PDB file of C-alpha atoms in Angstrom:
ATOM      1  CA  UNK D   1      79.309 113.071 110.728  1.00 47.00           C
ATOM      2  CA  UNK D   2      80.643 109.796 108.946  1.00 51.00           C
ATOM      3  CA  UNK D   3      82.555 112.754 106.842  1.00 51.00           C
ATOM      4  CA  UNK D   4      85.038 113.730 110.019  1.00 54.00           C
ATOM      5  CA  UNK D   5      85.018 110.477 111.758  1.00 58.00           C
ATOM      6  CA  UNK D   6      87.051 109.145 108.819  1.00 55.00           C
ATOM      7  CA  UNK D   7      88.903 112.221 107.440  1.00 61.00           C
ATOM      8  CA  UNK D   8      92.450 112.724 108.652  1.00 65.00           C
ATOM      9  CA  UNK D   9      94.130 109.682 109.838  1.00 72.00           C
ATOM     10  CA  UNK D  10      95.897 106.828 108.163  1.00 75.00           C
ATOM     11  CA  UNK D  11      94.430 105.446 111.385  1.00 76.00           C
ATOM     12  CA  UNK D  12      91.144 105.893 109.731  1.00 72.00           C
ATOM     13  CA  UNK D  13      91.960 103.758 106.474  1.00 76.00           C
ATOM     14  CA  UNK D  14      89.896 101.118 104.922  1.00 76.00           C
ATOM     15  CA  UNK D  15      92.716  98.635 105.549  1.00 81.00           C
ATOM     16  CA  UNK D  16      92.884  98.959 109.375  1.00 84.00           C
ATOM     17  CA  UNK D  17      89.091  99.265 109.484  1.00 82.00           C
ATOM     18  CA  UNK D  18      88.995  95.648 107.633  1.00 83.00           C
ATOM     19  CA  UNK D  19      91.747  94.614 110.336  1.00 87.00           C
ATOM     20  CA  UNK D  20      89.772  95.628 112.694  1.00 85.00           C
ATOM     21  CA  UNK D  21      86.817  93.875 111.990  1.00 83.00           C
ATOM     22  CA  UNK D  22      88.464  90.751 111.200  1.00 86.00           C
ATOM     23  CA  UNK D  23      89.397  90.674 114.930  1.00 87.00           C
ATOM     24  CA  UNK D  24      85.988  91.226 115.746  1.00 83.00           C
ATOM     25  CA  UNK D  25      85.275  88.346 113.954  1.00 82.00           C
ATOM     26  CA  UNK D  26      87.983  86.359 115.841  1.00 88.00           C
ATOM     27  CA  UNK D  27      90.525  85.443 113.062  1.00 89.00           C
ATOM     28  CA  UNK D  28      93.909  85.693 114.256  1.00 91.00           C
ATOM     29  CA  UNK D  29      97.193  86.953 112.230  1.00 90.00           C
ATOM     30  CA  UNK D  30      97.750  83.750 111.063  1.00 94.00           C
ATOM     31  CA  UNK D  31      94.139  83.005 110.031  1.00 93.00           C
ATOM     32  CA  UNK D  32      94.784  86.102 107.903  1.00 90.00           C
ATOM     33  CA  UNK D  33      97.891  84.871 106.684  1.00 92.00           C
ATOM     34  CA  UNK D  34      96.903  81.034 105.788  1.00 94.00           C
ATOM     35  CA  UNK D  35      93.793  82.599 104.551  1.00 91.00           C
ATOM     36  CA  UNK D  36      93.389  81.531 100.323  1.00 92.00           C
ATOM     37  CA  UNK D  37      91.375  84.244  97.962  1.00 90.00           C
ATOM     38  CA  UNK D  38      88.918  83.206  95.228  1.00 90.00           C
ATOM     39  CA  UNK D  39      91.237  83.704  92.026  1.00 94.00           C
ATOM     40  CA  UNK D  40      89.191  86.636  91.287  1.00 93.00           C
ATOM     41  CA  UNK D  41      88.897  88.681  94.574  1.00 91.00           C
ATOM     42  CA  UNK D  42      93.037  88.437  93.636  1.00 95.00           C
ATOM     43  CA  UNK D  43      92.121  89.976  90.416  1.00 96.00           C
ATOM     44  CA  UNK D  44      90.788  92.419  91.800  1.00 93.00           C
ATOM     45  CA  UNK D  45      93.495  93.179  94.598  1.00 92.00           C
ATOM     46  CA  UNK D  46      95.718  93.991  91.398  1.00 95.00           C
ATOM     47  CA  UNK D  47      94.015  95.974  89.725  1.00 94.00           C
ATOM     48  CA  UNK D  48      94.204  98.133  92.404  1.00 90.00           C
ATOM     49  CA  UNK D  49      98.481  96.868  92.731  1.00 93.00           C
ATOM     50  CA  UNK D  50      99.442  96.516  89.057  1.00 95.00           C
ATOM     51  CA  UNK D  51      99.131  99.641  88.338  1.00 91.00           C
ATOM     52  CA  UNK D  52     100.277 102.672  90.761  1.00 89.00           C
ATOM     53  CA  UNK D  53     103.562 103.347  88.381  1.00 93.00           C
ATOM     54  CA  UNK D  54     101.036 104.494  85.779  1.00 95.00           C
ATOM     55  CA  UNK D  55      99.684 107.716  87.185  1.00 94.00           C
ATOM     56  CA  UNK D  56      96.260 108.040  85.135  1.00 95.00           C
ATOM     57  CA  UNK D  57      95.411 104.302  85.715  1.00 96.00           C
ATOM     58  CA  UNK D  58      96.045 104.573  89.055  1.00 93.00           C
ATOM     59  CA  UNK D  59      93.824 107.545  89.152  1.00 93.00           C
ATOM     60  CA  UNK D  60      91.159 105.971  87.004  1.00 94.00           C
ATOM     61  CA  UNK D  61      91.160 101.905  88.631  1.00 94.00           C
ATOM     62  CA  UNK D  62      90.565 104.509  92.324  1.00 89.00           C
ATOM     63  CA  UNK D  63      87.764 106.870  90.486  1.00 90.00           C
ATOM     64  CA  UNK D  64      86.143 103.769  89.263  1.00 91.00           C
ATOM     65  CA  UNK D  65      86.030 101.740  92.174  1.00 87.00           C
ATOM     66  CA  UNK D  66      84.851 105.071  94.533  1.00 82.00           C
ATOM     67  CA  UNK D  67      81.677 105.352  91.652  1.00 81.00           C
ATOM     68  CA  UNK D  68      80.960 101.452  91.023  1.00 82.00           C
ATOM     69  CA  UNK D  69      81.648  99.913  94.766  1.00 77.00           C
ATOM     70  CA  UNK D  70      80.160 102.626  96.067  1.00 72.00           C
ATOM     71  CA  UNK D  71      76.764 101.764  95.060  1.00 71.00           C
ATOM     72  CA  UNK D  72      76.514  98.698  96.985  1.00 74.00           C
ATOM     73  CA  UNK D  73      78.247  99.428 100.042  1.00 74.00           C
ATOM     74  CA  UNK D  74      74.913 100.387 102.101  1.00 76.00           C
ATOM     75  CA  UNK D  75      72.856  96.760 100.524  1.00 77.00           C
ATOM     76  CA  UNK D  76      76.631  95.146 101.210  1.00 74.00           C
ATOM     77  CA  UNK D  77      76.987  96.899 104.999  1.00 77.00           C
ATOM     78  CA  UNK D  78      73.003  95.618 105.675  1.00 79.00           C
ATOM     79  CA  UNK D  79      73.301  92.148 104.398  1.00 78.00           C
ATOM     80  CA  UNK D  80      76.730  91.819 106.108  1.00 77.00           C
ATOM     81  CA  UNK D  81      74.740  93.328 109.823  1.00 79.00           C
ATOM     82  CA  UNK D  82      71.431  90.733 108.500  1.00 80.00           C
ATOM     83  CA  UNK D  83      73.868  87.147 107.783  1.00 78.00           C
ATOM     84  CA  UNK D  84      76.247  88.132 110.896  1.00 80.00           C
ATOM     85  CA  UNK D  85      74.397  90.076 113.632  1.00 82.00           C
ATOM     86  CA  UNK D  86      77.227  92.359 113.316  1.00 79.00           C
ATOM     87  CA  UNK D  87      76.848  95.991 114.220  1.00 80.00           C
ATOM     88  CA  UNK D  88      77.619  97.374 111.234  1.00 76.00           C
ATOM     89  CA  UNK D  89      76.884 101.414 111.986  1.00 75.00           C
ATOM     90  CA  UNK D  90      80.360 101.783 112.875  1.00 73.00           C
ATOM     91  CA  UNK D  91      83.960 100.566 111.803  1.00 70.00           C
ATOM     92  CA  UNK D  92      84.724  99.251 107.923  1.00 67.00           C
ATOM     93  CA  UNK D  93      80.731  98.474 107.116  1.00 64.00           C
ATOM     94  CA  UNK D  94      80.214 102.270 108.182  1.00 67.00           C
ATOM     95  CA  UNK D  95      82.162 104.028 105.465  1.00 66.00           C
ATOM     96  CA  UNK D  96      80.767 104.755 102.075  1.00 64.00           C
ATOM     97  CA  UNK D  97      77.260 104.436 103.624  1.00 63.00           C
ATOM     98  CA  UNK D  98      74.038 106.085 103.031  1.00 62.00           C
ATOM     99  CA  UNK D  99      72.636 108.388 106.319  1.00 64.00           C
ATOM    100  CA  UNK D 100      68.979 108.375 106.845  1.00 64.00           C
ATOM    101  CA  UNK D 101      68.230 110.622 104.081  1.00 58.00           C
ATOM    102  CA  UNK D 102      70.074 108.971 101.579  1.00 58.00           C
ATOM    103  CA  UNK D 103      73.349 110.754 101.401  1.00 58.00           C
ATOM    104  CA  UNK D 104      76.152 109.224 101.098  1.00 59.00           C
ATOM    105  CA  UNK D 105      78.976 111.542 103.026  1.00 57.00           C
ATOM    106  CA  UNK D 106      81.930 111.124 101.061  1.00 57.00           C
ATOM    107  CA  UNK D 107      82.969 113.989  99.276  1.00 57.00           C
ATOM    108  CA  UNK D 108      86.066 112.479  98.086  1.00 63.00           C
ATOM    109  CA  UNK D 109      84.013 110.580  95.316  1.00 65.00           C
ATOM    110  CA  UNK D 110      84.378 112.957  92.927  1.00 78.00           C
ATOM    111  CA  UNK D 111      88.050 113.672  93.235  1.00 83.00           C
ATOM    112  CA  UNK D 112      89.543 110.674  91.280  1.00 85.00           C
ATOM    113  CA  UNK D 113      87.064 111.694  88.426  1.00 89.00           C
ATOM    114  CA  UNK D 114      88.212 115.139  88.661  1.00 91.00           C
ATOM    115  CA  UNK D 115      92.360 113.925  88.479  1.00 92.00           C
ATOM    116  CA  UNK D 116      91.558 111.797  85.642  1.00 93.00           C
ATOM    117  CA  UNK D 117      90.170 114.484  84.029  1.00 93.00           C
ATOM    118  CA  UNK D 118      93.012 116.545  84.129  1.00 94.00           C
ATOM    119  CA  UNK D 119      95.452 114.002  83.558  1.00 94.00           C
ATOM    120  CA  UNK D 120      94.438 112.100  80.597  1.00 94.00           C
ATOM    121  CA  UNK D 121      95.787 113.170  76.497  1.00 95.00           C
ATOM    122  CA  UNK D 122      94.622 112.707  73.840  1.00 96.00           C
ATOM    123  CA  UNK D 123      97.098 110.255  73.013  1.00 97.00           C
ATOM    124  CA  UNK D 124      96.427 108.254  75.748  1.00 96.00           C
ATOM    125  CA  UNK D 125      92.722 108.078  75.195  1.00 95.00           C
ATOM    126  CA  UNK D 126      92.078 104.352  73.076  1.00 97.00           C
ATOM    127  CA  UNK D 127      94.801 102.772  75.847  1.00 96.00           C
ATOM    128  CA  UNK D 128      92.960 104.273  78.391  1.00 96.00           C
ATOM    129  CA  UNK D 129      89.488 103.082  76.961  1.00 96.00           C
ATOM    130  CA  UNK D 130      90.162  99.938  76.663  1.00 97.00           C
ATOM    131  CA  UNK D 131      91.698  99.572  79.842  1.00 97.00           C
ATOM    132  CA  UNK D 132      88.720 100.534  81.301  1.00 96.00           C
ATOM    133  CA  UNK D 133      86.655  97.726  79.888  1.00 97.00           C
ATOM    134  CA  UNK D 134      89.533  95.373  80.999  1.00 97.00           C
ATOM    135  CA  UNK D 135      89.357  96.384  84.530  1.00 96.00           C
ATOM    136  CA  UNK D 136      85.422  96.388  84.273  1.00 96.00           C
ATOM    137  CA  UNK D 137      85.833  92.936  83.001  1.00 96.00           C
ATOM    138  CA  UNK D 138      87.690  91.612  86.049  1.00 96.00           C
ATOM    139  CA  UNK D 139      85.425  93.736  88.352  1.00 92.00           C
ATOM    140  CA  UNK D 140      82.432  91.646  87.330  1.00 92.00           C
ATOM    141  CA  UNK D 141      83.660  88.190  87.234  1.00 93.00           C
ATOM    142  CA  UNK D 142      84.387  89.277  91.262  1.00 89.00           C
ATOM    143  CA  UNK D 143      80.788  90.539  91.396  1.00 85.00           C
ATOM    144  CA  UNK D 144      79.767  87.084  89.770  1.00 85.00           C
ATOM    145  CA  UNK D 145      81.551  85.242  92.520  1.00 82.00           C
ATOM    146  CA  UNK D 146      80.273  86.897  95.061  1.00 75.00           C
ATOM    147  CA  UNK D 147      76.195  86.671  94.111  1.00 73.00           C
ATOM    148  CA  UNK D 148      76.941  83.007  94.622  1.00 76.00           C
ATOM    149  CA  UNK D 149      78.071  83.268  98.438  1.00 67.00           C
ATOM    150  CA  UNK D 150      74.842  83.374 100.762  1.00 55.00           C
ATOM    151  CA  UNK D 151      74.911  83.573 104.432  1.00 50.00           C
ATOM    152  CA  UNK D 152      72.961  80.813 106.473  1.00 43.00           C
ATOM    153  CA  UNK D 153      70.140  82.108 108.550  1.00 46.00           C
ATOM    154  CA  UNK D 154      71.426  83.167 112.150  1.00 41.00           C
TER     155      UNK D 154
END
């Protein structure tokens, strides 16, 4: 299952899976290195940065992104496989994405929800709210970005 293929390895991360593939696609070390992100895919990368000294919005920016990324990773993974001719049923397009019946195997999902849950006070709640809507914010200008790229027919 997609579950076990992933599941105990750092060898298995997202990261190296995203290395991986951009070797597949032929970009070197430097490539990666010279390469310039849109202002807001940057955004973005801090969110997910910016904030690991703060345990709950560390916790909440990972529950978010599990429940809102999520969603698109099996349209993402099949327009990525469509624009490319890439074989996307294994390797980084592979994880987070729907089987034949619809399931997504990734019981992890949850978990960040369930952490937040038992982290956040009371007192904490209106900070925590609003960053929410900040990091939502900066999560959609990305989105915007991207609905302009198009690939070119193969």
């Amino acid at each position: 299952s997609k579950m076990t293929e992933y599941a105990g390895s750092p060898d298995n991360s997202h990261y190296l899976k995203f290395l991986a593939l951009m070797e597949e696609f032929g970009a070197s070390e430097q490539d990666l290195k010279a390469y310039k992100p849109q202002t807001s895919a940057i955004k973005v990368q801090n969110t997910f940065r910016d904030f690991s000294t703060d345990y709950i919005k560390h916790l909440l920016v990972i529950a978010m992104s599990e429940e809102i990324f999520g969603d698109f990773a099996t349209s993402w993974s099949k327009s990525v496989e469509h624009g490319t001719g890439l074989d996307t049923s294994k390797g980084y397009h592979a994880v987070h994405i729907e089987t034949e019946d619809g399931c997504i195997e990734d019981d992890h999902s949850e978990d960040g929800w369930y952490l937040v849950r038992q982290a956040i006070t009371n007192e904490r709640f209106d900070q925590i709210f609003t960053f929410t809507g900040q990091i939502l914010d900066i999560w959609a200008d990305f989105a915007g970005v991207l609905e302009t790229v198009s690939y070119l027919p193969r």
